[in-house]
Amino acid sequence: KTLIDDTISGRHPTIAGISLVLCTFRAAMHKSNQELAMRKAPNKVQRDEVHERFVKLAQEHLAPLESVYRDKPIFPIREDDSIFVSLASFRDSLLCDTLKGAFDQAKNPEKLFIGAIVQNCFGLNPYPGEPGVQCRTGAQVVGKDAHGHDTTKVSDAPPDRNGIEEFCNSPEHKQYCDSGQIRVMYLHENESLGPAMARYYASKLWGGESYFMQVDSHLEFYTHWDELYTNECKSAGSFPKAILSSYPPGFQKENGGILENKPSPGARLCTCEFSDSDVEAKIIRINTGVGYSGGEEHPTQVPFIAAGFFFTPAGFLVDVPFDPYMPWCFMGEEIMLSMRAWTHGWDIYAPRKNWIAHQYRPGRMGLPKFWGSVGRLFNRPGPGFSNQLQLRLIKRVKHLVGYKDCCSREKLMQDGDELVLMDVEHYGFGDVRSREDYLKWANIDVDAKRCSSIGWCNKGELL
């Protein structure tokens, strides 16, 4: 209680105090969702009840932390080129290899700090007095039907590997855990609230490091990647208000987190589209355009941030704090990060080389997904219930981006969805540049649901 009080009051914030605030919220959500999940027909819990309970608990546990440190860093930002890596992991067997690659390939591993959110299936006895859940695979492809389409099956599985434990038990890496460079928050898989919320948690484990880097938990790292990205960021024309971001190249054959091949030319995030998926509800999805040809003296600007990789000075966390009201959302965070950062005066750059690689994971791999856990928790197997939650929460993004047809404040109030706008004024756009200027700059027409070619981006014209 003393650690929480000292942190919430602003008197003496600590990583331990912040972790306790987050874990208290997690425990309250766990209890609430267990109670809601136990309700039987005809009183079975509905989507909006789940969201309403989340907002109530977020207001109780997270809002006080947010308000005390709004517009200022929780800790003084060090000027020693240290790097904090935000790492959200969902039942990931490559977490240990990712950590090993990051430290083994770093030039200055003593300046590397990890904030890991580990969302695992821990098996049948995760909490005293609770039965737990049987771990399950994702939808694994097991054959073809008469029409040649994949047939899938979800099977029982053993408890997940604990990548943190594996890393910290390694004689070569134990020193980094003993020195406090690995900060971890554990969640059982049915406590997962999706990637955007996991990244919010991870951002709160930052402890004053010079740089903030957000990545996924299935990566490979090139030699001295830390120095290379730091120098690349410093070479950007808008440094220190510069963000590096890209979609890294993929890998298939696992190599212990080590990227051995020669770094490939970087790709620029220069294109977008309005998704036609029913689940994604016309949200803006970003993609790559024309990459670097080689020989460029400086990185060039792009209009988009990829949630799976960006690297920036830690002052970003003050101007663009992560939004704690985006649970169950798998889409929408990239366009929001991009627009929020740009309107706060930050410029986005594509790194000229790829010094990390990413394992892209199509559905055919049969890996578990968080939406499957949401469905099992609320006794609605499959992605349907999670999709219902996302379709409501994504209206928060669409309201800010400017979807007048569905998501103006008046329309949301008319539809009974005004709760999605809780505290939205604290997680919206800056006043350095406007939303309208961004949409014009990025050649996006929200009313027509159309993304057009961005010539200046593909040509690398902005330094």
XYZ file of N, CA and C in Angstrom, residues 74-204:
393
model
N 7.254 10.230 -15.745
C 7.176 9.667 -14.395
C 8.545 9.719 -13.734
N 9.593 9.453 -14.511
C 10.972 9.504 -14.021
C 11.771 10.475 -14.888
N 12.817 11.105 -14.342
C 13.677 11.946 -15.180
C 14.261 11.129 -16.329
N 14.297 11.725 -17.512
C 14.829 11.021 -18.685
C 16.352 11.116 -18.678
N 16.988 9.961 -18.646
C 18.457 9.929 -18.620
C 19.030 10.301 -19.987
N 20.244 10.798 -19.998
C 20.927 11.153 -21.243
C 22.171 10.279 -21.410
N 21.943 8.960 -21.413
C 23.057 8.017 -21.500
C 22.887 7.020 -22.643
N 21.961 7.324 -23.576
C 21.664 6.447 -24.716
C 21.148 5.070 -24.286
N 20.570 4.972 -23.099
C 19.936 3.720 -22.686
C 18.643 3.519 -23.479
N 18.247 2.263 -23.617
C 17.081 1.907 -24.438
C 16.122 1.054 -23.622
N 14.857 1.451 -23.605
C 13.796 0.645 -23.019
C 13.046 -0.041 -24.149
N 12.898 -1.360 -24.050
C 12.198 -2.135 -25.076
C 10.863 -2.610 -24.518
N 9.778 -2.106 -25.099
C 8.421 -2.540 -24.763
C 8.116 -3.800 -25.553
N 7.770 -4.872 -24.823
C 7.671 -6.173 -25.464
C 6.415 -6.886 -24.969
N 5.371 -6.895 -25.773
C 4.124 -7.581 -25.424
C 4.141 -8.972 -26.045
N 3.961 -9.994 -25.198
C 4.064 -11.380 -25.652
C 2.791 -12.128 -25.322
N 2.202 -12.783 -26.321
C 1.030 -13.614 -26.082
C 1.364 -15.063 -26.430
N 1.534 -15.884 -25.425
C 1.776 -17.319 -25.568
C 2.856 -17.596 -26.612
N 3.973 -16.905 -26.482
C 5.002 -16.899 -27.520
C 6.181 -17.788 -27.147
N 6.433 -18.812 -27.945
C 7.548 -19.730 -27.697
C 8.895 -19.107 -28.051
N 8.894 -17.965 -28.758
C 10.154 -17.330 -29.161
C 10.559 -16.180 -28.240
N 9.864 -15.993 -27.131
C 10.199 -14.885 -26.239
C 11.629 -14.982 -25.733
N 12.049 -16.166 -25.281
C 13.411 -16.319 -24.763
C 14.440 -16.021 -25.844
N 14.250 -16.565 -27.049
C 15.196 -16.314 -28.142
C 15.255 -14.824 -28.480
N 14.104 -14.154 -28.443
C 14.075 -12.718 -28.727
C 14.926 -11.954 -27.715
N 14.782 -12.284 -26.444
C 15.579 -11.624 -25.401
C 17.064 -11.929 -25.569
N 17.383 -13.181 -25.842
C 18.793 -13.540 -26.029
C 19.395 -12.796 -27.213
N 18.658 -12.732 -28.319
C 19.167 -12.017 -29.480
C 19.368 -10.543 -29.196
N 18.429 -9.933 -28.477
C 18.536 -8.508 -28.173
C 19.790 -8.212 -27.365
N 20.047 -8.991 -26.328
C 21.211 -8.735 -25.476
C 22.514 -9.206 -26.116
N 22.509 -10.387 -26.721
C 23.749 -10.913 -27.309
C 24.246 -10.071 -28.466
N 23.323 -9.461 -29.209
C 23.701 -8.700 -30.387
C 23.867 -7.202 -30.109
N 23.536 -6.764 -28.903
C 23.671 -5.343 -28.569
C 25.141 -4.983 -28.354
N 25.513 -3.777 -28.759
C 26.860 -3.297 -28.471
C 26.991 -2.926 -27.000
N 25.888 -2.393 -26.442
C 25.909 -1.949 -25.040
C 24.771 -2.613 -24.276
N 24.877 -3.916 -23.998
C 23.772 -4.610 -23.326
C 23.498 -4.083 -21.919
N 24.486 -3.446 -21.308
C 24.262 -2.887 -19.965
C 23.313 -1.688 -19.998
N 23.058 -1.143 -21.190
C 22.146 -0.011 -21.328
C 20.781 -0.418 -21.878
N 20.513 -1.718 -21.890
C 19.277 -2.252 -22.458
C 18.351 -2.699 -21.326
N 17.106 -2.220 -21.350
C 16.115 -2.544 -20.326
C 14.835 -3.014 -21.018
N 14.244 -4.073 -20.463
C 13.070 -4.703 -21.076
C 11.857 -4.503 -20.182
N 10.725 -4.150 -20.797
C 9.430 -4.177 -20.115
C 8.563 -5.197 -20.822
N 8.443 -6.396 -20.251
C 7.754 -7.505 -20.917
C 6.395 -7.763 -20.280
N 5.379 -7.877 -21.115
C 4.047 -8.277 -20.679
C 3.841 -9.699 -21.189
N 3.870 -10.650 -20.271
C 3.825 -12.065 -20.630
C 2.421 -12.594 -20.367
N 1.709 -12.893 -21.444
C 0.334 -13.396 -21.382
C 0.372 -14.864 -21.797
N 0.397 -15.747 -20.805
C 0.584 -17.174 -21.058
C -0.581 -17.981 -20.530
N -0.700 -19.200 -21.032
C -1.572 -20.186 -20.399
C -0.716 -20.945 -19.394
N -1.037 -20.789 -18.114
C -0.251 -21.406 -17.054
C -0.825 -22.740 -16.598
N -1.934 -23.177 -17.208
C -2.464 -24.495 -16.906
C -3.617 -24.478 -15.927
N -3.797 -25.599 -15.234
C -5.003 -25.826 -14.460
C -4.960 -25.244 -13.053
N -3.827 -24.739 -12.614
C -3.757 -24.208 -11.254
C -3.061 -22.853 -11.210
N -3.556 -21.860 -11.959
C -2.863 -20.569 -11.983
C -3.102 -19.735 -10.731
N -4.252 -19.925 -10.074
C -4.595 -19.151 -8.892
C -5.093 -20.091 -7.800
N -4.679 -19.858 -6.565
C -5.171 -20.704 -5.457
C -6.700 -20.646 -5.372
N -7.296 -21.815 -5.274
C -8.749 -21.877 -5.122
C -9.522 -21.803 -6.413
N -8.839 -21.659 -7.560
C -9.521 -21.623 -8.849
C -9.104 -22.831 -9.684
N -10.016 -23.376 -10.480
C -9.683 -24.570 -11.262
C -8.757 -24.304 -12.437
N -8.657 -23.040 -12.882
C -7.840 -22.753 -14.059
C -8.506 -23.221 -15.331
N -7.758 -23.257 -16.407
C -8.313 -23.664 -17.693
C -7.352 -24.623 -18.394
N -7.913 -25.468 -19.203
C -7.101 -26.332 -20.048
C -6.501 -25.496 -21.175
N -5.192 -25.539 -21.319
C -4.543 -24.814 -22.419
C -4.976 -25.417 -23.749
N -5.102 -24.554 -24.753
C -5.545 -24.988 -26.072
C -4.642 -24.390 -27.141
N -4.559 -25.077 -28.251
C -3.836 -24.539 -29.397
C -4.696 -23.497 -30.091
N -4.153 -22.892 -31.133
C -4.968 -22.121 -32.048
C -5.641 -23.058 -33.032
N -6.256 -22.482 -34.051
C -6.927 -23.293 -35.075
C -5.870 -23.857 -36.018
N -5.520 -25.133 -35.835
C -4.476 -25.779 -36.625
C -5.059 -26.413 -37.888
N -4.371 -26.209 -39.006
C -4.805 -26.817 -40.266
C -4.486 -28.310 -40.226
N -5.536 -29.129 -40.401
C -5.344 -30.585 -40.316
C -5.674 -31.304 -41.620
N -6.132 -30.560 -42.628
C -6.448 -31.214 -43.891
C -7.234 -30.308 -44.809
N -7.868 -30.910 -45.816
C -8.686 -30.183 -46.797
C -10.076 -30.800 -46.848
N -11.068 -29.954 -47.117
C -12.410 -30.493 -47.303
C -12.622 -30.839 -48.774
N -13.859 -31.224 -49.116
C -14.156 -31.663 -50.479
C -13.963 -30.554 -51.504
N -13.988 -29.301 -51.052
C -13.821 -28.167 -51.967
C -12.381 -27.646 -51.981
N -11.488 -28.322 -51.288
C -10.093 -27.911 -51.264
C -9.767 -26.844 -50.240
N -10.724 -26.533 -49.364
C -10.491 -25.530 -48.338
C -9.866 -26.175 -47.107
N -9.057 -25.393 -46.376
C -8.435 -25.904 -45.161
C -9.481 -26.301 -44.132
N -9.262 -27.401 -43.460
C -10.042 -27.766 -42.276
C -9.140 -27.592 -41.062
N -9.716 -27.111 -39.988
C -8.913 -26.784 -38.808
C -9.445 -27.484 -37.570
N -8.576 -27.552 -36.560
C -8.935 -28.192 -35.300
C -8.203 -27.493 -34.167
N -8.912 -27.264 -33.060
C -8.311 -26.731 -31.845
C -8.155 -27.888 -30.865
N -6.933 -28.063 -30.335
C -6.636 -29.217 -29.493
C -6.135 -28.782 -28.120
N -6.168 -29.725 -27.173
C -5.553 -29.471 -25.872
C -4.052 -29.296 -26.047
N -3.455 -28.507 -25.158
C -2.015 -28.238 -25.238
C -1.443 -28.168 -23.824
N -0.139 -28.400 -23.672
C 0.493 -28.249 -22.357
C 0.625 -26.780 -22.001
N 0.910 -26.457 -20.733
C 1.158 -25.065 -20.356
C 2.284 -24.467 -21.199
N 2.215 -23.160 -21.413
C 3.194 -22.483 -22.256
C 4.558 -22.405 -21.591
N 5.579 -22.357 -22.431
C 6.933 -22.104 -21.941
C 7.010 -20.693 -21.367
N 7.741 -20.547 -20.279
C 7.967 -19.233 -19.679
C 9.300 -18.693 -20.202
N 9.220 -17.840 -21.227
C 10.436 -17.332 -21.855
C 11.298 -16.500 -20.924
N 10.670 -15.809 -19.977
C 11.434 -15.016 -19.015
C 12.241 -15.934 -18.114
N 11.591 -16.976 -17.619
C 12.273 -17.933 -16.745
C 13.425 -18.605 -17.479
N 13.194 -18.988 -18.729
C 14.253 -19.616 -19.512
C 15.437 -18.673 -19.675
N 15.161 -17.419 -19.982
C 16.223 -16.431 -20.176
C 16.992 -16.203 -18.878
N 16.270 -16.017 -17.783
C 16.928 -15.691 -16.514
C 17.666 -16.884 -15.910
N 17.296 -18.101 -16.313
C 18.013 -19.289 -15.848
C 19.226 -19.617 -16.703
N 19.394 -18.905 -17.808
C 20.547 -19.120 -18.675
C 21.787 -18.509 -18.022
N 22.853 -19.267 -17.831
C 24.047 -18.732 -17.165
C 24.599 -17.477 -17.844
N 24.461 -17.389 -19.171
C 24.996 -16.230 -19.893
C 24.139 -14.983 -19.720
N 22.892 -15.151 -19.282
C 21.971 -14.019 -19.265
C 21.409 -13.691 -17.885
N 21.677 -14.529 -16.919
C 21.161 -14.321 -15.558
C 21.532 -12.939 -15.021
N 22.709 -12.440 -15.406
C 23.188 -11.150 -14.896
C 22.214 -10.010 -15.207
N 21.538 -10.075 -16.352
C 20.635 -8.993 -16.740
C 19.361 -9.002 -15.884
N 18.943 -10.178 -15.475
C 17.783 -10.273 -14.586
C 18.171 -9.822 -13.176
N 19.353 -10.242 -12.728
C 19.807 -9.871 -11.385
C 20.017 -8.368 -11.248
N 20.357 -7.704 -12.342
C 20.626 -6.266 -12.297
C 19.366 -5.422 -12.493
N 18.217 -6.064 -12.629
C 16.960 -5.321 -12.758
C 16.675 -4.817 -14.153
N 17.315 -5.392 -15.167
C 17.089 -4.931 -16.538
C 15.901 -5.603 -17.207
N 15.326 -6.597 -16.526
C 14.157 -7.286 -17.061
C 12.983 -7.025 -16.118
N 12.014 -6.247 -16.578
C 10.825 -5.918 -15.787
C 9.641 -6.651 -16.422
N 8.894 -7.378 -15.618
C 7.890 -8.289 -16.172
C 6.559 -8.138 -15.456
N 5.495 -8.179 -16.219
C 4.142 -8.318 -15.686
C 3.538 -9.566 -16.320
N 3.056 -10.483 -15.483
C 2.449 -11.716 -15.969
C 0.926 -11.602 -15.959
N 0.307 -12.149 -16.980
C -1.147 -12.292 -17.028
C -1.475 -13.696 -17.511
N -2.510 -14.281 -16.924
C -3.020 -15.514 -17.503
C -3.674 -15.157 -18.825
N -3.670 -16.096 -19.751
C -4.165 -15.791 -21.103
C -5.585 -15.246 -21.094
N -6.441 -15.712 -20.160
C -7.817 -15.210 -20.176
C -7.944 -13.840 -19.529
N -6.824 -13.270 -19.066
C -6.797 -11.888 -18.592
C -6.322 -10.926 -19.671
N -5.934 -11.471 -20.816
C -5.446 -10.623 -21.901
C -6.562 -9.727 -22.422
N -6.235 -8.461 -22.621
C -7.178 -7.484 -23.158
C -6.749 -7.009 -24.543
N -5.891 -7.800 -25.201
C -5.470 -7.452 -26.545
C -4.149 -6.708 -26.586
N -3.582 -6.543 -27.796
C -2.247 -5.954 -27.932
C -2.149 -4.498 -27.523
N -3.182 -3.701 -27.799
C -3.096 -2.281 -27.449
C -3.009 -2.104 -25.934
N -3.766 -2.902 -25.195
C -3.736 -2.803 -23.740
C -2.425 -3.359 -23.188
N -1.921 -4.445 -23.769
C -0.637 -4.988 -23.325
C 0.480 -3.964 -23.534
N 0.424 -3.223 -24.617
C 1.443 -2.202 -24.866
C 1.290 -1.013 -23.929
N 0.064 -0.734 -23.509
C -0.122 0.278 -22.466
C 0.580 -0.165 -21.193
N 0.336 -1.405 -20.752
C 1.012 -1.908 -19.558
C 2.531 -1.789 -19.704
N 3.049 -2.235 -20.841
C 4.498 -2.241 -21.038
C 5.075 -0.839 -20.959
N 4.365 0.137 -21.498
C 4.878 1.512 -21.477
C 5.032 2.027 -20.053
N 4.258 1.474 -19.122
C 4.329 1.916 -17.734
C 5.524 1.307 -16.995
